[in-house]
Amino acid sequence: MSTSISNENSTEKTSTTGTARSAAEFWFDPLCPWAWMTSRWMTEVEKVRPVDVTWSQMSLSVLNEGRDLPEDYRELMDRGWGPVRVIAAAARQYGDKVVKPLYDAMGTRIHVEDNKDFDAVIAAALDEVGLDPELAGFADSDEVDDLLRASHQRAIDLVGDDVGTPVVAVNGIAFFGPVVSPAPKGEDAGRLWDGCVLVAGTQGFFELKRSRTVGPIFD
């Protein structure tokens, strides 16, 4: 887990009951199975900790531009522009409130249902969330790429370009990950959140890692 300490994009909210709430930002690419696992954890964290999450886009296709990649992964990166471009276009048209529902709809199809027909995924997800079906056309357009790249760069500026998705920022602390499978639920999710914020907020802390012994468990 790579970390970076930053004061950007970090605020605290106070609820009407006087409880201090943290404002977090979560960057994802809908293609990434590990980002999907972490997003399920982050969804649980919102239930058990006073954290409000803004969901933002970053792109593995952008991250891997110019890199020497295996042919099959290069082909995936070429196709991978579609879903994240459509989310960026939907956010431009409807606002940030649609990002998480659209991500959930796409991610369920891509990861849980193992549907790699991204055109079909995009069309079905837009229909599920009740968004303009013409947004699907942005999958093959670079019209929103500047917005996507700017969102992506904000994440990279916090943690560096030697990591992937997801990136989380909260209260001046940013980190990649956590990489976890299956996604913890309930108070287990809360304890992992507490630990991530604690270690990532330690000045000079950069990495904590062990070999993965299981793949993403989509439950």
mmCIF file of C-alpha atoms in Angstrom:
data_model
loop_
_atom_site.group_PDB
_atom_site.id
_atom_site.type_symbol
_atom_site.label_atom_id
_atom_site.label_comp_id
_atom_site.label_asym_id
_atom_site.label_seq_id
_atom_site.Cartn_x
_atom_site.Cartn_y
_atom_site.Cartn_z
ATOM 1 C CA MET A 1 0.000 0.000 0.000
ATOM 2 C CA SER A 2 1.645 3.209 -1.168
ATOM 3 C CA THR A 3 0.808 6.422 0.623
ATOM 4 C CA SER A 4 1.152 10.149 0.290
ATOM 5 C CA ILE A 5 0.300 12.856 2.767
ATOM 6 C CA SER A 6 -1.573 15.779 1.263
ATOM 7 C CA ASN A 7 -3.878 18.548 2.385
ATOM 8 C CA GLU A 8 -5.724 18.702 -0.919
ATOM 9 C CA ASN A 9 -9.404 17.812 -1.214
ATOM 10 C CA SER A 10 -9.759 17.182 2.521
ATOM 11 C CA THR A 11 -12.567 18.681 4.539
ATOM 12 C CA GLU A 12 -14.655 17.760 7.525
ATOM 13 C CA LYS A 13 -18.419 18.076 7.701
ATOM 14 C CA THR A 14 -20.466 18.531 10.848
ATOM 15 C CA SER A 15 -23.897 16.936 10.926
ATOM 16 C CA THR A 16 -26.958 18.569 12.387
ATOM 17 C CA THR A 17 -26.374 16.540 15.559
ATOM 18 C CA GLY A 18 -22.893 18.009 15.969
ATOM 19 C CA THR A 19 -20.998 14.857 15.000
ATOM 20 C CA ALA A 20 -17.885 15.607 12.954
ATOM 21 C CA ARG A 21 -17.966 13.773 9.642
ATOM 22 C CA SER A 22 -15.039 13.150 7.343
ATOM 23 C CA ALA A 23 -15.227 13.802 3.610
ATOM 24 C CA ALA A 24 -13.435 11.106 1.634
ATOM 25 C CA GLU A 25 -12.819 10.735 -2.088
ATOM 26 C CA PHE A 26 -12.548 7.356 -3.804
ATOM 27 C CA TRP A 27 -11.043 7.024 -7.284
ATOM 28 C CA PHE A 28 -11.813 3.929 -9.352
ATOM 29 C CA ASP A 29 -11.728 2.426 -12.810
ATOM 30 C CA PRO A 30 -14.817 0.257 -13.408
ATOM 31 C CA LEU A 31 -12.604 -2.345 -15.124
ATOM 32 C CA CYS A 32 -10.443 -3.061 -12.074
ATOM 33 C CA PRO A 33 -11.619 -6.081 -10.033
ATOM 34 C CA TRP A 34 -9.552 -5.053 -7.013
ATOM 35 C CA ALA A 35 -10.986 -1.542 -7.081
ATOM 36 C CA TRP A 36 -14.419 -3.180 -7.147
ATOM 37 C CA MET A 37 -13.575 -5.187 -4.035
ATOM 38 C CA THR A 38 -12.306 -2.064 -2.263
ATOM 39 C CA SER A 39 -15.396 -0.112 -3.291
ATOM 40 C CA ARG A 40 -17.617 -2.744 -1.646
ATOM 41 C CA TRP A 41 -15.575 -2.250 1.521
ATOM 42 C CA MET A 42 -15.833 1.532 1.236
ATOM 43 C CA THR A 43 -19.608 1.220 0.889
ATOM 44 C CA GLU A 44 -19.636 -0.677 4.184
ATOM 45 C CA VAL A 45 -17.372 1.927 5.808
ATOM 46 C CA GLU A 46 -19.964 4.625 5.081
ATOM 47 C CA LYS A 47 -22.462 2.626 7.144
ATOM 48 C CA VAL A 48 -20.292 2.231 10.257
ATOM 49 C CA ARG A 49 -18.074 5.324 10.297
ATOM 50 C CA PRO A 50 -18.943 9.050 9.968
ATOM 51 C CA VAL A 51 -17.547 9.249 6.431
ATOM 52 C CA ASP A 52 -19.154 10.758 3.339
ATOM 53 C CA VAL A 53 -17.604 9.517 0.099
ATOM 54 C CA THR A 54 -17.320 11.289 -3.230
ATOM 55 C CA TRP A 55 -16.784 8.802 -6.058
ATOM 56 C CA SER A 56 -14.392 9.866 -8.806
ATOM 57 C CA GLN A 57 -12.882 8.354 -11.937
ATOM 58 C CA MET A 58 -9.347 7.360 -12.744
ATOM 59 C CA SER A 59 -8.306 5.228 -15.685
ATOM 60 C CA LEU A 60 -6.036 2.238 -16.107
ATOM 61 C CA SER A 61 -6.020 3.061 -19.814
ATOM 62 C CA VAL A 62 -4.541 6.473 -19.017
ATOM 63 C CA LEU A 63 -2.164 5.009 -16.429
ATOM 64 C CA ASN A 64 -0.766 2.472 -18.907
ATOM 65 C CA GLU A 65 -0.333 4.802 -21.871
ATOM 66 C CA GLY A 66 3.112 4.347 -23.419
ATOM 67 C CA ARG A 67 3.948 1.271 -21.347
ATOM 68 C CA ASP A 68 5.138 -2.008 -22.798
ATOM 69 C CA LEU A 69 2.243 -4.354 -22.085
ATOM 70 C CA PRO A 70 1.359 -7.939 -23.023
ATOM 71 C CA GLU A 71 -0.849 -8.011 -26.097
ATOM 72 C CA ASP A 72 -3.957 -9.262 -24.296
ATOM 73 C CA TYR A 73 -3.667 -6.586 -21.600
ATOM 74 C CA ARG A 74 -3.026 -3.893 -24.224
ATOM 75 C CA GLU A 75 -6.243 -4.961 -25.960
ATOM 76 C CA LEU A 76 -8.113 -4.688 -22.657
ATOM 77 C CA MET A 77 -6.680 -1.219 -22.056
ATOM 78 C CA ASP A 78 -7.820 -0.141 -25.532
ATOM 79 C CA ARG A 79 -11.351 -1.308 -24.788
ATOM 80 C CA GLY A 80 -11.172 -0.048 -21.226
ATOM 81 C CA TRP A 81 -11.730 3.584 -22.216
ATOM 82 C CA GLY A 82 -15.425 2.947 -22.844
ATOM 83 C CA PRO A 83 -16.966 2.390 -19.401
ATOM 84 C CA VAL A 84 -14.975 5.092 -17.588
ATOM 85 C CA ARG A 85 -15.590 7.624 -20.355
ATOM 86 C CA VAL A 86 -19.330 7.020 -20.069
ATOM 87 C CA ILE A 87 -19.193 7.553 -16.303
ATOM 88 C CA ALA A 88 -17.269 10.793 -16.817
ATOM 89 C CA ALA A 89 -19.846 11.946 -19.371
ATOM 90 C CA ALA A 90 -22.721 11.038 -17.052
ATOM 91 C CA ALA A 91 -21.107 13.001 -14.215
ATOM 92 C CA ARG A 92 -20.769 16.020 -16.501
ATOM 93 C CA GLN A 93 -24.418 15.829 -17.526
ATOM 94 C CA TYR A 94 -26.069 14.836 -14.240
ATOM 95 C CA GLY A 95 -23.565 15.638 -11.501
ATOM 96 C CA ASP A 96 -21.577 13.495 -9.085
ATOM 97 C CA LYS A 97 -24.715 11.917 -7.619
ATOM 98 C CA VAL A 98 -24.965 9.486 -10.548
ATOM 99 C CA VAL A 99 -21.373 8.256 -10.409
ATOM 100 C CA LYS A 100 -21.739 5.644 -7.676
ATOM 101 C CA PRO A 101 -25.052 4.165 -8.937
ATOM 102 C CA LEU A 102 -23.652 3.922 -12.467
ATOM 103 C CA TYR A 103 -20.423 2.386 -11.184
ATOM 104 C CA ASP A 104 -22.411 -0.126 -9.146
ATOM 105 C CA ALA A 105 -24.485 -1.068 -12.186
ATOM 106 C CA MET A 106 -21.444 -1.470 -14.446
ATOM 107 C CA GLY A 107 -19.302 -3.205 -11.837
ATOM 108 C CA THR A 108 -21.958 -5.765 -10.989
ATOM 109 C CA ARG A 109 -22.139 -6.774 -14.635
ATOM 110 C CA ILE A 110 -18.398 -6.708 -15.315
ATOM 111 C CA HIS A 111 -17.205 -8.418 -12.147
ATOM 112 C CA VAL A 112 -20.040 -10.320 -10.477
ATOM 113 C CA GLU A 113 -21.702 -11.441 -13.722
ATOM 114 C CA ASP A 114 -18.388 -11.655 -15.652
ATOM 115 C CA ASN A 115 -19.785 -9.776 -18.642
ATOM 116 C CA LYS A 116 -16.886 -8.431 -20.713
ATOM 117 C CA ASP A 117 -19.101 -7.122 -23.537
ATOM 118 C CA PHE A 118 -18.587 -3.524 -22.474
ATOM 119 C CA ASP A 119 -21.072 -2.105 -24.989
ATOM 120 C CA ALA A 120 -23.797 -4.310 -23.512
ATOM 121 C CA VAL A 121 -22.671 -3.475 -19.974
ATOM 122 C CA ILE A 122 -22.834 0.246 -20.654
ATOM 123 C CA ALA A 123 -26.271 0.104 -22.265
ATOM 124 C CA ALA A 124 -27.771 -2.016 -19.478
ATOM 125 C CA ALA A 125 -26.195 0.093 -16.724
ATOM 126 C CA LEU A 126 -27.476 3.360 -18.190
ATOM 127 C CA ASP A 127 -30.945 1.837 -18.415
ATOM 128 C CA GLU A 128 -30.811 0.562 -14.828
ATOM 129 C CA VAL A 129 -29.850 3.963 -13.438
ATOM 130 C CA GLY A 130 -32.341 5.784 -15.689
ATOM 131 C CA LEU A 131 -29.822 7.876 -17.615
ATOM 132 C CA ASP A 132 -29.822 9.073 -21.206
ATOM 133 C CA PRO A 133 -28.982 6.048 -23.401
ATOM 134 C CA GLU A 134 -27.143 8.322 -25.808
ATOM 135 C CA LEU A 135 -24.393 8.641 -23.202
ATOM 136 C CA ALA A 136 -23.201 5.266 -24.504
ATOM 137 C CA GLY A 137 -21.805 7.101 -27.515
ATOM 138 C CA PHE A 138 -19.093 8.653 -25.359
ATOM 139 C CA ALA A 139 -17.421 5.243 -25.055
ATOM 140 C CA ASP A 140 -15.857 5.772 -28.485
ATOM 141 C CA SER A 141 -15.346 9.536 -28.192
ATOM 142 C CA ASP A 142 -12.528 11.541 -26.639
ATOM 143 C CA GLU A 143 -14.838 14.471 -25.835
ATOM 144 C CA VAL A 144 -14.664 13.975 -22.067
ATOM 145 C CA ASP A 145 -11.070 12.771 -21.945
ATOM 146 C CA ASP A 146 -9.837 16.083 -20.557
ATOM 147 C CA LEU A 147 -12.247 15.731 -17.619
ATOM 148 C CA LEU A 148 -11.257 12.099 -17.111
ATOM 149 C CA ARG A 149 -7.549 12.874 -17.264
ATOM 150 C CA ALA A 150 -7.915 15.754 -14.802
ATOM 151 C CA SER A 151 -9.738 13.524 -12.298
ATOM 152 C CA HIS A 152 -7.156 10.791 -12.818
ATOM 153 C CA GLN A 153 -4.289 13.216 -12.312
ATOM 154 C CA ARG A 154 -5.671 14.450 -8.995
ATOM 155 C CA ALA A 155 -5.388 10.889 -7.688
ATOM 156 C CA ILE A 156 -1.911 10.380 -9.132
ATOM 157 C CA ASP A 157 -0.719 13.656 -7.634
ATOM 158 C CA LEU A 158 -1.638 12.287 -4.206
ATOM 159 C CA VAL A 159 -0.043 8.830 -4.386
ATOM 160 C CA GLY A 160 2.292 8.726 -7.402
ATOM 161 C CA ASP A 161 2.131 6.842 -10.680
ATOM 162 C CA ASP A 162 3.607 3.540 -9.484
ATOM 163 C CA VAL A 163 0.217 2.391 -8.174
ATOM 164 C CA GLY A 164 -3.113 1.647 -9.796
ATOM 165 C CA THR A 165 -6.725 1.792 -8.680
ATOM 166 C CA PRO A 166 -8.255 2.508 -6.272
ATOM 167 C CA VAL A 167 -7.002 5.614 -4.501
ATOM 168 C CA VAL A 168 -8.617 6.968 -1.342
ATOM 169 C CA ALA A 169 -8.133 10.421 0.206
ATOM 170 C CA VAL A 170 -9.507 11.593 3.560
ATOM 171 C CA ASN A 171 -8.554 14.395 5.945
ATOM 172 C CA GLY A 172 -5.232 15.132 4.246
ATOM 173 C CA ILE A 173 -4.279 11.447 3.965
ATOM 174 C CA ALA A 174 -4.197 9.551 0.670
ATOM 175 C CA PHE A 175 -3.379 5.927 -0.059
ATOM 176 C CA PHE A 176 -3.654 3.222 -2.695
ATOM 177 C CA GLY A 177 -5.877 0.309 -1.789
ATOM 178 C CA PRO A 178 -6.454 -1.504 0.443
ATOM 179 C CA VAL A 179 -6.302 -4.660 -1.681
ATOM 180 C CA VAL A 180 -8.657 -7.014 0.121
ATOM 181 C CA SER A 181 -10.740 -10.111 -0.643
ATOM 182 C CA PRO A 182 -13.451 -10.670 0.330
ATOM 183 C CA ALA A 183 -14.588 -7.182 1.246
ATOM 184 C CA PRO A 184 -15.046 -6.859 5.037
ATOM 185 C CA LYS A 185 -18.517 -5.998 6.256
ATOM 186 C CA GLY A 186 -19.922 -4.242 9.293
ATOM 187 C CA GLU A 187 -17.527 -3.403 12.094
ATOM 188 C CA ASP A 188 -14.786 -5.421 10.393
ATOM 189 C CA ALA A 189 -14.935 -2.865 7.588
ATOM 190 C CA GLY A 190 -14.771 -0.050 10.117
ATOM 191 C CA ARG A 191 -11.713 -1.466 11.844
ATOM 192 C CA LEU A 192 -9.879 -1.839 8.541
ATOM 193 C CA TRP A 193 -10.729 1.776 7.753
ATOM 194 C CA ASP A 194 -9.392 2.922 11.112
ATOM 195 C CA GLY A 195 -6.175 1.017 10.507
ATOM 196 C CA CYS A 196 -5.670 2.304 6.973
ATOM 197 C CA VAL A 197 -6.131 5.908 8.046
ATOM 198 C CA LEU A 198 -3.829 5.371 11.023
ATOM 199 C CA VAL A 199 -0.890 3.869 9.133
ATOM 200 C CA ALA A 200 -1.284 6.082 6.057
ATOM 201 C CA GLY A 201 -1.294 9.143 8.307
ATOM 202 C CA THR A 202 2.028 8.216 9.882
ATOM 203 C CA GLN A 203 4.700 10.562 8.541
ATOM 204 C CA GLY A 204 7.240 8.626 6.505
ATOM 205 C CA PHE A 205 5.065 5.531 6.110
ATOM 206 C CA PHE A 206 4.952 4.275 2.525
ATOM 207 C CA GLU A 207 4.166 0.596 2.149
ATOM 208 C CA LEU A 208 2.754 -2.487 3.849
ATOM 209 C CA LYS A 209 2.325 -5.540 1.641
ATOM 210 C CA ARG A 210 2.130 -9.333 1.488
ATOM 211 C CA SER A 211 1.578 -11.798 -1.349
ATOM 212 C CA ARG A 212 -2.036 -12.365 -2.419
ATOM 213 C CA THR A 213 -3.244 -15.901 -1.835
ATOM 214 C CA VAL A 214 -6.787 -15.489 -3.229
ATOM 215 C CA GLY A 215 -8.349 -13.605 -6.086
ATOM 216 C CA PRO A 216 -11.305 -11.221 -5.871
ATOM 217 C CA ILE A 217 -14.261 -12.918 -4.144
ATOM 218 C CA PHE A 218 -17.393 -11.320 -5.563
ATOM 219 C CA ASP A 219 -20.053 -11.962 -2.952
#
